[in-house]
Short mmCIF file of C-alpha atoms in Angstrom, two decimals:
data_model
loop_
_atom_site.label_atom_id
_atom_site.label_comp_id
_atom_site.label_asym_id
_atom_site.label_seq_id
_atom_site.Cartn_x
_atom_site.Cartn_y
_atom_site.Cartn_z
CA ASP R 203 -0.22 -0.30 -0.06
CA ILE R 204 0.92 3.71 -0.75
CA VAL R 205 1.34 5.35 2.32
CA LEU R 206 1.08 8.46 3.05
CA THR R 207 2.85 11.42 5.32
CA GLN R 208 1.96 14.72 6.39
CA SER R 209 3.82 17.52 8.38
CA PRO R 210 3.14 19.31 10.36
CA THR R 211 0.04 17.13 12.03
CA THR R 212 -0.77 20.49 13.89
CA LEU R 213 0.27 24.11 12.50
CA SER R 214 -1.20 27.23 15.12
CA VAL R 215 -0.90 29.86 12.82
CA THR R 216 -1.51 34.29 12.33
CA PRO R 217 -4.81 35.05 10.34
CA GLY R 218 -3.43 36.95 7.38
CA GLU R 219 -0.21 34.32 7.46
CA THR R 220 1.38 32.52 4.38
CA VAL R 221 1.18 28.77 5.14
CA SER R 222 2.46 25.27 3.72
CA LEU R 223 1.16 21.73 4.30
CA SER R 224 3.37 18.87 3.13
CA CYS R 225 2.36 14.95 2.12
CA ARG R 226 4.63 12.68 0.97
CA ALA R 227 3.81 9.81 -0.20
CA SER R 228 6.36 6.21 0.08
CA HIS R 229 5.61 5.47 -3.54
CA SER R 230 5.49 7.82 -6.76
CA ILE R 231 2.04 8.69 -7.57
CA GLY R 232 2.65 11.31 -10.25
CA THR R 233 -0.21 13.36 -9.26
CA ASN R 234 -2.52 10.90 -8.73
CA LEU R 235 -3.22 13.12 -5.33
CA HIS R 236 -5.73 14.69 -4.18
CA TRP R 237 -6.27 17.35 -1.28
CA TYR R 238 -9.64 18.12 1.13
CA GLN R 239 -10.55 19.80 4.13
CA GLN R 240 -12.55 19.05 6.61
CA LYS R 241 -13.99 21.06 8.97
CA THR R 242 -15.30 19.54 13.09
CA ASN R 243 -17.96 18.09 12.24
CA GLU R 244 -18.31 18.27 8.09
CA SER R 245 -17.44 16.06 5.92
CA PRO R 246 -14.55 16.81 3.63
CA ARG R 247 -13.96 18.44 1.08
CA LEU R 248 -12.41 18.53 -2.39
CA LEU R 249 -10.06 21.50 -2.94
CA ILE R 250 -7.84 20.48 -5.04
CA LYS R 251 -7.64 18.05 -7.59
CA TYR R 252 -4.47 15.95 -9.19
CA ALA R 253 -2.22 17.65 -6.45
CA SER R 254 -2.53 21.70 -8.72
CA GLN R 255 -5.81 21.97 -10.21
CA SER R 256 -8.21 23.79 -8.81
CA ILE R 257 -11.65 23.11 -7.71
CA SER R 258 -14.93 25.09 -8.48
CA GLY R 259 -16.05 27.31 -5.98
CA ILE R 260 -12.65 26.93 -3.33
CA PRO R 261 -11.10 30.20 -2.61
CA SER R 262 -7.94 31.25 -5.18
CA ARG R 263 -6.42 31.42 -1.48
CA PHE R 264 -5.70 27.54 -1.64
CA SER R 265 -3.48 25.96 -4.01
CA ALA R 266 -0.48 23.31 -3.88
CA SER R 267 1.73 20.89 -6.64
CA GLY R 268 4.04 18.01 -6.21
CA SER R 269 4.70 14.82 -8.43
CA GLY R 270 6.15 12.06 -7.48
CA THR R 271 6.40 11.64 -4.41
CA ASP R 272 6.18 15.11 -2.58
CA PHE R 273 3.21 17.27 -2.71
CA THR R 274 2.37 20.45 -0.76
CA LEU R 275 -0.78 22.78 -0.79
CA ASN R 276 -0.36 26.29 0.28
CA ILE R 277 -3.07 28.76 2.21
CA ASN R 278 -2.80 32.21 1.49
CA ASN R 279 -3.78 34.66 3.88
CA VAL R 280 -4.73 32.13 6.09
CA GLU R 281 -7.92 33.69 7.34
CA PHE R 282 -10.43 32.50 10.50
CA ASP R 283 -12.37 30.04 8.11
CA ASP R 284 -9.93 28.17 6.75
CA VAL R 285 -9.48 26.35 10.11
CA SER R 286 -9.91 22.75 9.66
CA SER R 287 -7.39 19.64 8.91
CA TYR R 288 -6.18 19.19 5.86
CA PHE R 289 -6.20 15.34 4.11
CA CYS R 290 -4.32 14.25 1.37
CA GLN R 291 -5.60 11.24 -0.70
CA GLN R 292 -3.93 8.94 -3.48
CA THR R 293 -5.45 6.94 -6.49
CA GLN R 294 -2.59 6.19 -8.35
CA SER R 295 -3.73 2.77 -7.23
CA TRP R 296 -5.55 0.65 -4.50
CA PRO R 297 -6.26 1.32 -1.41
CA ARG R 298 -7.07 4.38 -2.30
CA THR R 299 -4.59 6.03 0.95
CA PHE R 300 -5.21 9.56 3.10
CA GLY R 301 -2.29 11.04 4.46
CA GLY R 302 -3.29 10.93 8.51
CA GLY R 303 -3.72 15.25 7.60
CA THR R 304 -3.10 18.29 9.51
CA LYS R 305 -4.85 20.22 12.14
CA LEU R 306 -4.76 23.61 10.99
CA GLU R 307 -4.83 26.45 14.06
CA LEU R 308 -5.40 30.04 14.58
CA LYS R 309 -2.86 31.09 17.32
CA GLU L 164 -26.89 19.99 -7.34
CA VAL L 165 -25.95 16.80 -6.78
CA GLN L 166 -26.99 15.17 -3.05
CA LEU L 167 -25.79 12.44 -1.12
CA GLN L 168 -28.13 11.63 0.70
CA GLN L 169 -27.03 9.40 3.78
CA SER L 170 -29.54 7.33 6.38
CA GLY L 171 -29.56 7.86 9.92
CA PRO L 172 -27.00 7.38 12.74
CA GLU L 173 -26.98 3.54 14.33
CA VAL L 174 -26.43 1.65 16.75
CA GLY L 175 -25.33 -2.08 16.73
CA ARG L 176 -24.80 -4.48 19.63
CA PRO L 177 -21.45 -6.62 19.74
CA GLY L 178 -21.28 -9.07 16.62
CA SER L 179 -24.78 -7.81 15.14
CA SER L 180 -24.80 -6.46 11.77
CA VAL L 181 -25.57 -2.67 10.26
CA LYS L 182 -26.97 -1.49 6.90
CA ILE L 183 -25.99 2.25 5.90
CA SER L 184 -27.41 3.83 2.89
CA CYS L 185 -26.69 6.51 0.19
CA LYS L 186 -28.65 7.67 -1.62
CA ALA L 187 -27.22 9.89 -5.43
CA SER L 188 -29.02 11.99 -6.59
CA GLY L 189 -28.45 14.95 -9.77
CA TYR L 190 -26.50 13.17 -11.59
CA THR L 191 -26.62 9.93 -12.98
CA PHE L 192 -25.36 6.91 -10.42
CA THR L 193 -24.53 4.39 -13.30
CA ASP L 194 -22.17 6.86 -14.05
CA TYR L 195 -19.75 6.70 -11.40
CA VAL L 196 -18.80 4.52 -8.48
CA MET L 197 -19.14 5.31 -5.32
CA ASN L 198 -16.51 4.84 -1.93
CA TRP L 199 -17.11 4.77 1.17
CA VAL L 200 -14.46 5.62 3.27
CA LYS L 201 -14.45 5.54 7.21
CA GLN L 202 -13.44 8.29 10.79
CA SER L 203 -13.23 6.83 13.98
CA PRO L 204 -13.37 9.05 16.42
CA GLY L 205 -11.22 12.11 17.21
CA GLN L 206 -9.24 9.84 14.17
CA GLY L 207 -8.67 9.83 10.31
CA LEU L 208 -9.35 8.86 6.79
CA GLU L 209 -9.77 5.69 5.99
CA TRP L 210 -10.50 3.74 2.61
CA ILE L 211 -13.34 1.16 3.39
CA GLY L 212 -13.93 -0.06 -0.95
CA TRP L 213 -16.37 1.65 -3.60
CA ILE L 214 -18.72 -0.16 -5.82
CA ASP L 215 -19.62 0.58 -9.83
CA PRO L 216 -22.53 0.97 -9.74
CA GLU L 217 -22.77 -0.49 -13.16
CA TYR L 218 -21.68 -3.43 -12.91
CA GLY L 219 -21.85 -3.92 -9.05
CA SER L 220 -18.31 -5.20 -8.69
CA THR L 221 -16.65 -4.18 -6.13
CA ASP L 222 -13.11 -3.39 -4.87
CA TYR L 223 -12.09 -3.07 -0.35
CA ALA L 224 -9.12 -2.82 1.30
CA GLU L 225 -7.55 -5.78 3.02
CA LYS L 226 -8.90 -4.53 6.37
CA PHE L 227 -12.04 -4.30 5.78
CA LYS L 228 -12.59 -7.61 3.26
CA LYS L 229 -14.34 -9.43 5.97
CA LYS L 230 -15.84 -6.23 7.80
CA ALA L 231 -17.75 -4.53 4.94
CA THR L 232 -20.37 -5.27 2.55
CA LEU L 233 -21.15 -3.52 -0.45
CA THR L 234 -24.18 -3.09 -2.55
CA ALA L 235 -25.66 -0.87 -4.78
CA ASP L 236 -29.85 -0.49 -6.39
CA THR L 237 -30.07 1.56 -9.61
CA SER L 238 -33.67 1.75 -9.18
CA SER L 239 -34.14 3.61 -6.59
CA ASN L 240 -30.52 5.20 -6.98
CA THR L 241 -28.50 3.90 -3.70
CA ALA L 242 -25.29 2.72 -2.40
CA TYR L 243 -24.85 0.87 0.78
CA ILE L 244 -22.74 -0.77 3.14
CA GLN L 245 -23.28 -3.16 5.37
CA LEU L 246 -20.77 -3.65 8.62
CA SER L 247 -20.96 -7.25 10.00
CA SER L 248 -19.03 -8.58 12.98
CA LEU L 249 -19.63 -5.88 14.69
CA THR L 250 -17.04 -4.26 17.65
CA SER L 251 -15.79 -1.38 19.27
CA GLU L 252 -13.47 -0.76 16.70
CA ASP L 253 -16.74 -0.28 14.38
CA THR L 254 -18.00 2.76 15.98
CA ALA L 255 -16.75 6.11 13.67
CA THR L 256 -18.60 8.23 11.77
CA TYR L 257 -18.82 6.60 7.86
CA PHE L 258 -18.95 8.59 4.86
CA CYS L 259 -20.38 7.79 1.45
CA ALA L 260 -18.46 9.50 -1.69
CA ARG L 261 -18.57 9.86 -5.68
CA GLU L 262 -15.50 9.39 -7.20
CA VAL L 263 -15.06 11.02 -10.72
CA GLY L 264 -13.00 9.05 -13.42
CA LEU L 265 -10.55 7.15 -10.77
CA GLY L 266 -9.57 10.21 -9.30
CA ALA L 267 -10.36 12.82 -5.80
CA GLN L 268 -13.85 12.71 -4.27
CA ASP L 269 -15.79 15.44 -5.64
CA TYR L 270 -19.31 14.44 -3.36
CA TRP L 271 -19.77 13.27 0.23
CA GLY L 272 -22.58 12.00 1.65
CA GLN L 273 -23.00 13.84 5.70
CA GLY L 274 -21.94 10.88 7.46
CA VAL L 275 -23.00 7.91 9.00
CA MET L 276 -22.50 7.36 13.25
CA VAL L 277 -22.35 3.92 13.95
CA THR L 278 -21.95 3.25 17.52
CA VAL L 279 -21.01 -0.46 18.34
CA SER L 280 -22.45 -0.56 22.41
CA SER L 281 -24.47 -3.06 23.92
#
């Protein structure tokens, strides 16, 4: 199985900051990597697909990059509404696997 | 508008089974595979498996092969997951999620909380 390792586990930031979340794959997965946001007691929401492709309705302050084994989700000018857990997922192979998540908190 | 409406919370006794539904609307049900994802309290996301509603074909994560059974009813546009031989480890929220072209899960159900308790 492909293991996805996300770092950091928790990130505490000040509103207005720009942050980068990392997702590293145990094997190369091309660009078959997707990012989800999950607020407390809500369903996950797709933020970015195929490593860097934007999703309609998602604020432009969310962007992402990467390929192979190293991926990054960037959030520019973090807002209070961004307090969530962020998960990456690979669909290069079965079983689909998720990273352990990064929890974003505000100072 | 695409919607995935899941059934209500379930309480199951240890050793019993529960069956959760996920009713799809706003798109052609047979055009997309449906994934199921588990989230234990305070934990991350675990992929359980998927079903292709058009053909009824399924695939499961190894861990869930003896635990979960995925089915789909194309007449009612509803996907189901049955969880058997319940233990406390099965206490979790279960999500259905539509997958776009062997890729991202673009729409998710609201989740169903399953509590295993005697």
